[in-house]
Amino acid sequence: MPNLTHDRLAENTALAIRAYLGGSFDPVHKGHLQMAMYVYQHLLPIAKQQQRALHVSLLPNARSPFKNESTNPKHRLAMLKLATLNTPLQIDELELWQAPPVYTIDSVRTLQQRYPHDSLIFIMGMDSARSLDKWKDGLRLTDYVDLWVFNRGGFSDSDNNLFDINKHLADKKPAMQTLANLKTQLHAQLPIEMQNKTTDSPAELVALFTPTPTQTQADSGVLKNPHQGRIYIDPRPISAISSTQIRQQLQQLGNQPNIMPSAEAQITSIPSINDIIGNTESNPFAKWLNPAIYQYIIAHQLYSAAQFR
């Protein structure tokens, strides 16, 4: 399926700053938007100062090579459109309609070829960054893009109870450590091969440069400019919830015994939209999901146990 949005963007030859948050977005949740919006808000004054366009996009994948199943792309795209409504965030469908598996290294190479003179940033959590040596050519990502890495606060997909996570976050005391110590700890989590590429300033990720004829894009697509790919580790704590945790919780609720037909049971066994808006204490979905996304999940009976049998 053609991506008309980015066909039009490609016609604009003005230098731009482009940041991408990749993932399955299955489903998209507030943690995703928190990361993307923070990057947008931080880069916007820099882009204005440099008189450059700013594009921060969510980059949904076809299917992660680390996951056996994922929801139909049309549903994930529909939820992304709902989530980004009335925000400056965009959606890039580069990977979504390709036959899986689709690898990040191929996508960033394509983006660099498409926008050879723009600043390109790939956004990820430290949980992903620390495992880049296990990705296909993951250590070569910085040949094509810079990385903005967030501290996700220490949760993993195995922490699958949203109620427990909410309580943990509410009870958690501020860490008694200096910012310098935290940065050192996060830096040490990167693969050793990438630790010499870090920078303390996100502004360095979008430093302007003027390419010479010998610094233009080579046939191989390798980044050719004075500013080689850098990694900015953002110590700002962000919501550590994952889509896996949300799916597991929805499946548990949707799998409660009920004598009604399965479709009706799926809808009635999950808290109503009014409950999710008005009762954030007892229902964790109010914290993690946009109400429109929650309504879409119920209406289309997504993430029921039967879906994955």
PDB file of C-alpha atoms in Angstrom:
ATOM      1  CA  MET A   1       0.000   0.000   0.000  1.00  0.00           C
ATOM      2  CA  PRO A   2       1.536   3.357  -0.989  1.00  0.00           C
ATOM      3  CA  ASN A   3       2.479   5.868   1.660  1.00  0.00           C
ATOM      4  CA  LEU A   4       1.160   9.075   0.133  1.00  0.00           C
ATOM      5  CA  THR A   5       2.086  11.171   3.151  1.00  0.00           C
ATOM      6  CA  HIS A   6       5.768  10.448   2.785  1.00  0.00           C
ATOM      7  CA  ASP A   7       5.648  10.657  -1.021  1.00  0.00           C
ATOM      8  CA  ARG A   8       4.612  14.270  -0.532  1.00  0.00           C
ATOM      9  CA  LEU A   9       7.239  14.870   2.137  1.00  0.00           C
ATOM     10  CA  ALA A  10       9.942  13.584  -0.177  1.00  0.00           C
ATOM     11  CA  GLU A  11       9.123  16.401  -2.584  1.00  0.00           C
ATOM     12  CA  ASN A  12      10.195  18.952   0.024  1.00  0.00           C
ATOM     13  CA  THR A  13      13.916  19.529  -0.427  1.00  0.00           C
ATOM     14  CA  ALA A  14      14.323  21.758   2.654  1.00  0.00           C
ATOM     15  CA  LEU A  15      16.496  20.328   5.415  1.00  0.00           C
ATOM     16  CA  ALA A  16      14.476  18.720   8.167  1.00  0.00           C
ATOM     17  CA  ILE A  17      14.809  16.930  11.483  1.00  0.00           C
ATOM     18  CA  ARG A  18      13.103  13.549  11.416  1.00  0.00           C
ATOM     19  CA  ALA A  19      12.666  11.334  14.460  1.00  0.00           C
ATOM     20  CA  TYR A  20      11.081   7.878  14.425  1.00  0.00           C
ATOM     21  CA  LEU A  21       9.705   5.683  17.194  1.00  0.00           C
ATOM     22  CA  GLY A  22       9.425   2.127  15.935  1.00  0.00           C
ATOM     23  CA  GLY A  23       7.446  -0.728  17.431  1.00  0.00           C
ATOM     24  CA  SER A  24       4.513  -3.054  17.046  1.00  0.00           C
ATOM     25  CA  PHE A  25       2.110  -0.604  18.765  1.00  0.00           C
ATOM     26  CA  ASP A  26      -0.030  -3.610  19.592  1.00  0.00           C
ATOM     27  CA  PRO A  27      -1.784  -1.695  21.065  1.00  0.00           C
ATOM     28  CA  VAL A  28      -0.406   1.849  21.071  1.00  0.00           C
ATOM     29  CA  HIS A  29      -0.388   3.229  24.634  1.00  0.00           C
ATOM     30  CA  LYS A  30       0.421   6.417  26.499  1.00  0.00           C
ATOM     31  CA  GLY A  31       4.022   5.382  27.104  1.00  0.00           C
ATOM     32  CA  HIS A  32       4.641   5.445  23.337  1.00  0.00           C
ATOM     33  CA  LEU A  33       3.121   8.899  23.019  1.00  0.00           C
ATOM     34  CA  GLN A  34       5.028  10.146  26.051  1.00  0.00           C
ATOM     35  CA  MET A  35       8.362   9.298  24.429  1.00  0.00           C
ATOM     36  CA  ALA A  36       7.456  10.698  21.013  1.00  0.00           C
ATOM     37  CA  MET A  37       5.953  13.918  22.382  1.00  0.00           C
ATOM     38  CA  TYR A  38       8.905  14.558  24.676  1.00  0.00           C
ATOM     39  CA  VAL A  39      11.286  14.296  21.714  1.00  0.00           C
ATOM     40  CA  TYR A  40       9.028  16.591  19.667  1.00  0.00           C
ATOM     41  CA  GLN A  41       8.821  19.220  22.396  1.00  0.00           C
ATOM     42  CA  HIS A  42      12.566  19.115  22.992  1.00  0.00           C
ATOM     43  CA  LEU A  43      13.488  19.371  19.309  1.00  0.00           C
ATOM     44  CA  LEU A  44      10.913  21.986  18.304  1.00  0.00           C
ATOM     45  CA  PRO A  45      12.839  25.066  19.564  1.00  0.00           C
ATOM     46  CA  ILE A  46      16.034  23.732  17.955  1.00  0.00           C
ATOM     47  CA  ALA A  47      14.227  23.191  14.654  1.00  0.00           C
ATOM     48  CA  LYS A  48      12.791  26.707  14.777  1.00  0.00           C
ATOM     49  CA  GLN A  49      16.197  28.198  15.554  1.00  0.00           C
ATOM     50  CA  GLN A  50      17.746  26.315  12.636  1.00  0.00           C
ATOM     51  CA  GLN A  51      14.725  27.093  10.404  1.00  0.00           C
ATOM     52  CA  ARG A  52      14.151  23.431   9.719  1.00  0.00           C
ATOM     53  CA  ALA A  53      10.987  21.375   9.501  1.00  0.00           C
ATOM     54  CA  LEU A  54      10.403  18.874  12.313  1.00  0.00           C
ATOM     55  CA  HIS A  55       8.736  15.508  11.774  1.00  0.00           C
ATOM     56  CA  VAL A  56       8.311  13.035  14.630  1.00  0.00           C
ATOM     57  CA  SER A  57       6.716   9.819  13.411  1.00  0.00           C
ATOM     58  CA  LEU A  58       5.519   6.520  14.801  1.00  0.00           C
ATOM     59  CA  LEU A  59       6.896   3.676  12.673  1.00  0.00           C
ATOM     60  CA  PRO A  60       4.723   0.563  13.095  1.00  0.00           C
ATOM     61  CA  ASN A  61       6.360  -2.682  12.023  1.00  0.00           C
ATOM     62  CA  ALA A  62       4.896  -5.456   9.896  1.00  0.00           C
ATOM     63  CA  ARG A  63       5.623  -8.012  12.584  1.00  0.00           C
ATOM     64  CA  SER A  64       8.500  -8.124  14.996  1.00  0.00           C
ATOM     65  CA  PRO A  65      11.045 -10.874  14.207  1.00  0.00           C
ATOM     66  CA  PHE A  66      11.007 -11.571  17.971  1.00  0.00           C
ATOM     67  CA  LYS A  67       7.226 -12.213  18.110  1.00  0.00           C
ATOM     68  CA  ASN A  68       5.250 -15.052  16.575  1.00  0.00           C
ATOM     69  CA  GLU A  69       1.969 -13.201  16.192  1.00  0.00           C
ATOM     70  CA  SER A  70       0.657  -9.679  16.000  1.00  0.00           C
ATOM     71  CA  THR A  71      -2.666  -7.994  15.386  1.00  0.00           C
ATOM     72  CA  ASN A  72      -3.791  -7.250  11.845  1.00  0.00           C
ATOM     73  CA  PRO A  73      -1.947  -4.142  10.565  1.00  0.00           C
ATOM     74  CA  LYS A  74      -5.221  -2.413   9.674  1.00  0.00           C
ATOM     75  CA  HIS A  75      -6.268  -2.483  13.347  1.00  0.00           C
ATOM     76  CA  ARG A  76      -2.894  -1.274  14.610  1.00  0.00           C
ATOM     77  CA  LEU A  77      -2.920   1.541  12.058  1.00  0.00           C
ATOM     78  CA  ALA A  78      -6.469   2.533  12.980  1.00  0.00           C
ATOM     79  CA  MET A  79      -5.506   2.714  16.666  1.00  0.00           C
ATOM     80  CA  LEU A  80      -2.423   4.793  15.812  1.00  0.00           C
ATOM     81  CA  LYS A  81      -4.589   7.248  13.904  1.00  0.00           C
ATOM     82  CA  LEU A  82      -6.885   7.583  16.905  1.00  0.00           C
ATOM     83  CA  ALA A  83      -3.949   8.015  19.277  1.00  0.00           C
ATOM     84  CA  THR A  84      -2.246  10.736  17.214  1.00  0.00           C
ATOM     85  CA  LEU A  85      -5.405  12.714  16.480  1.00  0.00           C
ATOM     86  CA  ASN A  86      -4.931  16.375  17.456  1.00  0.00           C
ATOM     87  CA  THR A  87      -1.199  15.864  18.077  1.00  0.00           C
ATOM     88  CA  PRO A  88       1.790  16.927  15.938  1.00  0.00           C
ATOM     89  CA  LEU A  89       2.865  13.293  15.638  1.00  0.00           C
ATOM     90  CA  GLN A  90       2.825  11.549  12.262  1.00  0.00           C
ATOM     91  CA  ILE A  91       2.606   7.911  11.169  1.00  0.00           C
ATOM     92  CA  ASP A  92       5.093   6.388   8.726  1.00  0.00           C
ATOM     93  CA  GLU A  93       3.826   3.201   7.057  1.00  0.00           C
ATOM     94  CA  LEU A  94       7.215   2.236   5.630  1.00  0.00           C
ATOM     95  CA  GLU A  95       7.315  -1.165   7.359  1.00  0.00           C
ATOM     96  CA  LEU A  96       3.646  -1.845   7.982  1.00  0.00           C
ATOM     97  CA  TRP A  97       2.653  -3.376   4.643  1.00  0.00           C
ATOM     98  CA  GLN A  98       5.863  -5.277   3.949  1.00  0.00           C
ATOM     99  CA  ALA A  99       5.991  -9.044   4.260  1.00  0.00           C
ATOM    100  CA  PRO A 100       7.582  -9.952   7.599  1.00  0.00           C
ATOM    101  CA  PRO A 101      10.151 -10.210   8.893  1.00  0.00           C
ATOM    102  CA  VAL A 102      11.201  -6.601   8.332  1.00  0.00           C
ATOM    103  CA  TYR A 103      14.402  -5.514  10.042  1.00  0.00           C
ATOM    104  CA  THR A 104      15.160  -2.106  11.512  1.00  0.00           C
ATOM    105  CA  ILE A 105      18.547  -1.929   9.788  1.00  0.00           C
ATOM    106  CA  ASP A 106      16.829  -2.132   6.391  1.00  0.00           C
ATOM    107  CA  SER A 107      14.327   0.556   7.364  1.00  0.00           C
ATOM    108  CA  VAL A 108      16.915   3.054   8.608  1.00  0.00           C
ATOM    109  CA  ARG A 109      18.968   2.448   5.473  1.00  0.00           C
ATOM    110  CA  THR A 110      15.880   3.268   3.389  1.00  0.00           C
ATOM    111  CA  LEU A 111      15.180   6.400   5.425  1.00  0.00           C
ATOM    112  CA  GLN A 112      18.772   7.586   5.025  1.00  0.00           C
ATOM    113  CA  GLN A 113      18.578   7.059   1.272  1.00  0.00           C
ATOM    114  CA  ARG A 114      15.265   8.910   1.134  1.00  0.00           C
ATOM    115  CA  TYR A 115      16.465  11.870   3.211  1.00  0.00           C
ATOM    116  CA  PRO A 116      20.274  11.945   2.768  1.00  0.00           C
ATOM    117  CA  HIS A 117      20.750  15.496   4.101  1.00  0.00           C
ATOM    118  CA  ASP A 118      18.255  15.469   6.986  1.00  0.00           C
ATOM    119  CA  SER A 119      18.999  14.731  10.626  1.00  0.00           C
ATOM    120  CA  LEU A 120      17.553  11.263  11.303  1.00  0.00           C
ATOM    121  CA  ILE A 121      16.909  10.037  14.840  1.00  0.00           C
ATOM    122  CA  PHE A 122      15.636   6.640  15.925  1.00  0.00           C
ATOM    123  CA  ILE A 123      13.920   6.617  19.340  1.00  0.00           C
ATOM    124  CA  MET A 124      13.991   3.563  21.606  1.00  0.00           C
ATOM    125  CA  GLY A 125      13.962   2.467  25.218  1.00  0.00           C
ATOM    126  CA  MET A 126      17.069   1.236  27.009  1.00  0.00           C
ATOM    127  CA  ASP A 127      15.492  -2.233  27.112  1.00  0.00           C
ATOM    128  CA  SER A 128      15.858  -2.302  23.316  1.00  0.00           C
ATOM    129  CA  ALA A 129      19.200  -0.474  23.146  1.00  0.00           C
ATOM    130  CA  ARG A 130      20.922  -2.897  25.493  1.00  0.00           C
ATOM    131  CA  SER A 131      20.055  -5.784  23.161  1.00  0.00           C
ATOM    132  CA  LEU A 132      21.123  -4.176  19.865  1.00  0.00           C
ATOM    133  CA  ASP A 133      23.942  -6.706  19.519  1.00  0.00           C
ATOM    134  CA  LYS A 134      21.210  -9.360  19.130  1.00  0.00           C
ATOM    135  CA  TRP A 135      19.398  -7.488  16.341  1.00  0.00           C
ATOM    136  CA  LYS A 136      20.229  -8.060  12.694  1.00  0.00           C
ATOM    137  CA  ASP A 137      23.165  -5.643  12.166  1.00  0.00           C
ATOM    138  CA  GLY A 138      21.938  -3.752  15.203  1.00  0.00           C
ATOM    139  CA  LEU A 139      25.394  -2.369  15.956  1.00  0.00           C
ATOM    140  CA  ARG A 140      25.359  -0.687  12.555  1.00  0.00           C
ATOM    141  CA  LEU A 141      22.239   1.406  13.163  1.00  0.00           C
ATOM    142  CA  THR A 142      24.401   4.441  13.871  1.00  0.00           C
ATOM    143  CA  ASP A 143      25.825   4.184  10.345  1.00  0.00           C
ATOM    144  CA  TYR A 144      22.484   5.595   9.216  1.00  0.00           C
ATOM    145  CA  VAL A 145      20.741   7.335  12.123  1.00  0.00           C
ATOM    146  CA  ASP A 146      21.356   8.795  15.551  1.00  0.00           C
ATOM    147  CA  LEU A 147      19.750   7.133  18.570  1.00  0.00           C
ATOM    148  CA  TRP A 148      17.729   8.771  21.336  1.00  0.00           C
ATOM    149  CA  VAL A 149      17.539   6.218  24.157  1.00  0.00           C
ATOM    150  CA  PHE A 150      15.125   6.564  27.084  1.00  0.00           C
ATOM    151  CA  ASN A 151      15.403   5.087  30.545  1.00  0.00           C
ATOM    152  CA  ARG A 152      12.344   2.853  30.913  1.00  0.00           C
ATOM    153  CA  GLY A 153      12.516   2.434  34.665  1.00  0.00           C
ATOM    154  CA  GLY A 154      13.376  -1.233  35.001  1.00  0.00           C
ATOM    155  CA  PHE A 155      10.193  -3.091  34.041  1.00  0.00           C
ATOM    156  CA  SER A 156      10.170  -5.908  31.521  1.00  0.00           C
ATOM    157  CA  ASP A 157       7.495  -7.768  29.594  1.00  0.00           C
ATOM    158  CA  SER A 158       7.485 -10.412  32.332  1.00  0.00           C
ATOM    159  CA  ASP A 159       5.913  -7.860  34.712  1.00  0.00           C
ATOM    160  CA  ASN A 160       2.478  -8.535  33.329  1.00  0.00           C
ATOM    161  CA  ASN A 161       0.118  -7.248  36.033  1.00  0.00           C
ATOM    162  CA  LEU A 162      -0.894  -3.660  35.394  1.00  0.00           C
ATOM    163  CA  PHE A 163      -2.436  -3.351  38.843  1.00  0.00           C
ATOM    164  CA  ASP A 164       0.862  -4.296  40.523  1.00  0.00           C
ATOM    165  CA  ILE A 165       2.798  -1.901  38.271  1.00  0.00           C
ATOM    166  CA  ASN A 166       0.462   0.969  39.147  1.00  0.00           C
ATOM    167  CA  LYS A 167       0.971   0.305  42.855  1.00  0.00           C
ATOM    168  CA  HIS A 168       4.742   0.046  42.399  1.00  0.00           C
ATOM    169  CA  LEU A 169       4.877   3.372  40.576  1.00  0.00           C
ATOM    170  CA  ALA A 170       2.745   5.044  43.230  1.00  0.00           C
ATOM    171  CA  ASP A 171       4.908   3.719  46.063  1.00  0.00           C
ATOM    172  CA  LYS A 172       8.268   4.212  44.384  1.00  0.00           C
ATOM    173  CA  LYS A 173      10.561   6.729  46.116  1.00  0.00           C
ATOM    174  CA  PRO A 174      12.922   8.944  44.111  1.00  0.00           C
ATOM    175  CA  ALA A 175      16.256   7.224  43.581  1.00  0.00           C
ATOM    176  CA  MET A 176      18.985   8.547  45.879  1.00  0.00           C
ATOM    177  CA  GLN A 177      21.624   8.945  43.232  1.00  0.00           C
ATOM    178  CA  THR A 178      23.089  11.821  41.303  1.00  0.00           C
ATOM    179  CA  LEU A 179      22.254  12.410  37.680  1.00  0.00           C
ATOM    180  CA  ALA A 180      25.870  11.719  36.768  1.00  0.00           C
ATOM    181  CA  ASN A 181      25.740   8.315  38.463  1.00  0.00           C
ATOM    182  CA  LEU A 182      22.496   7.462  36.687  1.00  0.00           C
ATOM    183  CA  LYS A 183      23.949   8.409  33.313  1.00  0.00           C
ATOM    184  CA  THR A 184      27.000   6.263  34.037  1.00  0.00           C
ATOM    185  CA  GLN A 185      24.815   3.284  34.890  1.00  0.00           C
ATOM    186  CA  LEU A 186      22.711   3.706  31.746  1.00  0.00           C
ATOM    187  CA  HIS A 187      25.807   4.163  29.584  1.00  0.00           C
ATOM    188  CA  ALA A 188      27.194   0.846  30.870  1.00  0.00           C
ATOM    189  CA  GLN A 189      24.038  -0.961  29.710  1.00  0.00           C
ATOM    190  CA  LEU A 190      24.780  -0.279  26.034  1.00  0.00           C
ATOM    191  CA  PRO A 191      26.653  -2.934  24.054  1.00  0.00           C
ATOM    192  CA  ILE A 192      30.373  -2.304  24.528  1.00  0.00           C
ATOM    193  CA  GLU A 193      30.806  -1.585  20.809  1.00  0.00           C
ATOM    194  CA  MET A 194      28.441   1.404  21.068  1.00  0.00           C
ATOM    195  CA  GLN A 195      29.573   2.994  24.309  1.00  0.00           C
ATOM    196  CA  ASN A 196      32.058   5.315  22.582  1.00  0.00           C
ATOM    197  CA  LYS A 197      29.276   6.872  20.499  1.00  0.00           C
ATOM    198  CA  THR A 198      27.348   8.544  23.300  1.00  0.00           C
ATOM    199  CA  THR A 199      26.863  12.284  23.699  1.00  0.00           C
ATOM    200  CA  ASP A 200      25.563  14.322  26.624  1.00  0.00           C
ATOM    201  CA  SER A 201      23.738  16.772  24.361  1.00  0.00           C
ATOM    202  CA  PRO A 202      20.682  15.932  22.230  1.00  0.00           C
ATOM    203  CA  ALA A 203      21.506  19.054  20.218  1.00  0.00           C
ATOM    204  CA  GLU A 204      24.495  17.185  18.789  1.00  0.00           C
ATOM    205  CA  LEU A 205      22.087  14.749  17.151  1.00  0.00           C
ATOM    206  CA  VAL A 206      20.728  17.536  14.950  1.00  0.00           C
ATOM    207  CA  ALA A 207      23.929  19.491  14.280  1.00  0.00           C
ATOM    208  CA  LEU A 208      23.840  21.115  10.860  1.00  0.00           C
ATOM    209  CA  PHE A 209      26.428  20.205   8.284  1.00  0.00           C
ATOM    210  CA  THR A 210      27.090  21.167   4.663  1.00  0.00           C
ATOM    211  CA  PRO A 211      27.918  18.102   2.578  1.00  0.00           C
ATOM    212  CA  THR A 212      30.690  18.286  -0.004  1.00  0.00           C
ATOM    213  CA  PRO A 213      30.689  16.218  -3.205  1.00  0.00           C
ATOM    214  CA  THR A 214      32.817  13.574  -1.471  1.00  0.00           C
ATOM    215  CA  GLN A 215      30.405  13.417   1.483  1.00  0.00           C
ATOM    216  CA  THR A 216      27.231  12.694  -0.439  1.00  0.00           C
ATOM    217  CA  GLN A 217      25.434   9.392  -0.220  1.00  0.00           C
ATOM    218  CA  ALA A 218      27.430   6.456  -1.556  1.00  0.00           C
ATOM    219  CA  ASP A 219      25.896   3.627  -3.547  1.00  0.00           C
ATOM    220  CA  SER A 220      26.073   1.458  -0.437  1.00  0.00           C
ATOM    221  CA  GLY A 221      23.786   3.871   1.425  1.00  0.00           C
ATOM    222  CA  VAL A 222      26.220   4.252   4.319  1.00  0.00           C
ATOM    223  CA  LEU A 223      25.966   7.575   6.109  1.00  0.00           C
ATOM    224  CA  LYS A 224      28.601   9.866   4.608  1.00  0.00           C
ATOM    225  CA  ASN A 225      28.930  13.155   6.446  1.00  0.00           C
ATOM    226  CA  PRO A 226      31.119  14.749   9.142  1.00  0.00           C
ATOM    227  CA  HIS A 227      28.491  13.992  11.800  1.00  0.00           C
ATOM    228  CA  GLN A 228      28.606  10.237  12.316  1.00  0.00           C
ATOM    229  CA  GLY A 229      25.780   8.617  14.216  1.00  0.00           C
ATOM    230  CA  ARG A 230      25.654   9.425  17.927  1.00  0.00           C
ATOM    231  CA  ILE A 231      23.666   8.097  20.888  1.00  0.00           C
ATOM    232  CA  TYR A 232      21.952  10.339  23.411  1.00  0.00           C
ATOM    233  CA  ILE A 233      20.880   8.560  26.607  1.00  0.00           C
ATOM    234  CA  ASP A 234      18.004  10.468  28.161  1.00  0.00           C
ATOM    235  CA  PRO A 235      17.919   9.821  31.926  1.00  0.00           C
ATOM    236  CA  ARG A 236      14.361  11.160  32.186  1.00  0.00           C
ATOM    237  CA  PRO A 237      12.220   8.290  33.540  1.00  0.00           C
ATOM    238  CA  ILE A 238       9.274   7.359  31.356  1.00  0.00           C
ATOM    239  CA  SER A 239       6.333   5.003  31.743  1.00  0.00           C
ATOM    240  CA  ALA A 240       7.706   1.486  31.590  1.00  0.00           C
ATOM    241  CA  ILE A 241       4.514  -0.284  30.555  1.00  0.00           C
ATOM    242  CA  SER A 242       4.675  -2.441  27.434  1.00  0.00           C
ATOM    243  CA  SER A 243       2.058  -3.466  24.893  1.00  0.00           C
ATOM    244  CA  THR A 244       2.680  -7.084  25.904  1.00  0.00           C
ATOM    245  CA  GLN A 245       1.559  -6.334  29.456  1.00  0.00           C
ATOM    246  CA  ILE A 246      -1.611  -4.625  28.237  1.00  0.00           C
ATOM    247  CA  ARG A 247      -2.466  -7.529  25.915  1.00  0.00           C
ATOM    248  CA  GLN A 248      -1.943 -10.062  28.687  1.00  0.00           C
ATOM    249  CA  GLN A 249      -4.193  -8.143  31.063  1.00  0.00           C
ATOM    250  CA  LEU A 250      -6.930  -7.788  28.433  1.00  0.00           C
ATOM    251  CA  GLN A 251      -6.702 -11.503  27.652  1.00  0.00           C
ATOM    252  CA  GLN A 252      -7.054 -12.376  31.333  1.00  0.00           C
ATOM    253  CA  LEU A 253     -10.169 -10.216  31.679  1.00  0.00           C
ATOM    254  CA  GLY A 254     -11.603 -11.434  28.391  1.00  0.00           C
ATOM    255  CA  ASN A 255     -11.076 -15.071  29.390  1.00  0.00           C
ATOM    256  CA  GLN A 256     -13.176 -14.935  32.561  1.00  0.00           C
ATOM    257  CA  PRO A 257     -15.822 -17.720  32.657  1.00  0.00           C
ATOM    258  CA  ASN A 258     -19.117 -16.525  31.251  1.00  0.00           C
ATOM    259  CA  ILE A 259     -22.127 -18.433  29.915  1.00  0.00           C
ATOM    260  CA  MET A 260     -22.983 -15.727  27.367  1.00  0.00           C
ATOM    261  CA  PRO A 261     -21.935 -16.021  23.704  1.00  0.00           C
ATOM    262  CA  SER A 262     -18.246 -15.289  23.281  1.00  0.00           C
ATOM    263  CA  ALA A 263     -18.609 -11.919  21.524  1.00  0.00           C
ATOM    264  CA  GLU A 264     -21.012 -10.574  24.144  1.00  0.00           C
ATOM    265  CA  ALA A 265     -18.906 -12.025  26.953  1.00  0.00           C
ATOM    266  CA  GLN A 266     -15.778 -10.347  25.593  1.00  0.00           C
ATOM    267  CA  ILE A 267     -17.444  -6.943  25.713  1.00  0.00           C
ATOM    268  CA  THR A 268     -19.223  -7.292  29.053  1.00  0.00           C
ATOM    269  CA  SER A 269     -16.315  -8.878  30.960  1.00  0.00           C
ATOM    270  CA  ILE A 270     -14.048  -5.892  30.327  1.00  0.00           C
ATOM    271  CA  PRO A 271     -14.753  -2.652  32.237  1.00  0.00           C
ATOM    272  CA  SER A 272     -16.896  -0.155  30.354  1.00  0.00           C
ATOM    273  CA  ILE A 273     -15.609   3.028  28.749  1.00  0.00           C
ATOM    274  CA  ASN A 274     -17.285   5.074  31.486  1.00  0.00           C
ATOM    275  CA  ASP A 275     -15.449   3.068  34.134  1.00  0.00           C
ATOM    276  CA  ILE A 276     -12.091   3.546  32.480  1.00  0.00           C
ATOM    277  CA  ILE A 277     -12.559   7.323  32.323  1.00  0.00           C
ATOM    278  CA  GLY A 278     -13.896   7.743  35.842  1.00  0.00           C
ATOM    279  CA  ASN A 279     -12.087   5.151  37.943  1.00  0.00           C
ATOM    280  CA  THR A 280      -8.337   5.301  37.490  1.00  0.00           C
ATOM    281  CA  GLU A 281      -7.635   3.771  40.900  1.00  0.00           C
ATOM    282  CA  SER A 282      -9.224   0.364  40.248  1.00  0.00           C
ATOM    283  CA  ASN A 283      -8.773   0.198  36.487  1.00  0.00           C
ATOM    284  CA  PRO A 284      -5.185   0.511  35.218  1.00  0.00           C
ATOM    285  CA  PHE A 285      -6.273   0.800  31.594  1.00  0.00           C
ATOM    286  CA  ALA A 286      -7.278   4.395  32.326  1.00  0.00           C
ATOM    287  CA  LYS A 287      -3.613   5.141  33.009  1.00  0.00           C
ATOM    288  CA  TRP A 288      -2.156   3.413  29.975  1.00  0.00           C
ATOM    289  CA  LEU A 289      -4.758   3.595  27.178  1.00  0.00           C
ATOM    290  CA  ASN A 290      -6.444   6.485  25.413  1.00  0.00           C
ATOM    291  CA  PRO A 291     -10.214   5.959  25.916  1.00  0.00           C
ATOM    292  CA  ALA A 292     -10.719   5.941  22.139  1.00  0.00           C
ATOM    293  CA  ILE A 293      -8.176   3.104  21.842  1.00  0.00           C
ATOM    294  CA  TYR A 294      -9.873   1.191  24.639  1.00  0.00           C
ATOM    295  CA  GLN A 295     -13.247   1.605  22.911  1.00  0.00           C
ATOM    296  CA  TYR A 296     -11.740   0.384  19.613  1.00  0.00           C
ATOM    297  CA  ILE A 297     -10.298  -2.719  21.295  1.00  0.00           C
ATOM    298  CA  ILE A 298     -13.683  -3.623  22.783  1.00  0.00           C
ATOM    299  CA  ALA A 299     -15.621  -2.870  19.584  1.00  0.00           C
ATOM    300  CA  HIS A 300     -13.336  -5.080  17.481  1.00  0.00           C
ATOM    301  CA  GLN A 301     -12.876  -7.771  20.170  1.00  0.00           C
ATOM    302  CA  LEU A 302      -9.099  -7.531  20.045  1.00  0.00           C
ATOM    303  CA  TYR A 303      -6.770  -9.406  22.403  1.00  0.00           C
ATOM    304  CA  SER A 304      -9.320 -11.964  23.544  1.00  0.00           C
ATOM    305  CA  ALA A 305      -7.848 -15.318  24.496  1.00  0.00           C
ATOM    306  CA  ALA A 306      -9.605 -16.947  21.541  1.00  0.00           C
ATOM    307  CA  GLN A 307      -7.773 -14.655  19.113  1.00  0.00           C
ATOM    308  CA  PHE A 308      -4.424 -16.320  19.870  1.00  0.00           C
ATOM    309  CA  ARG A 309      -5.511 -19.965  19.931  1.00  0.00           C
TER     310      ARG A 309
END
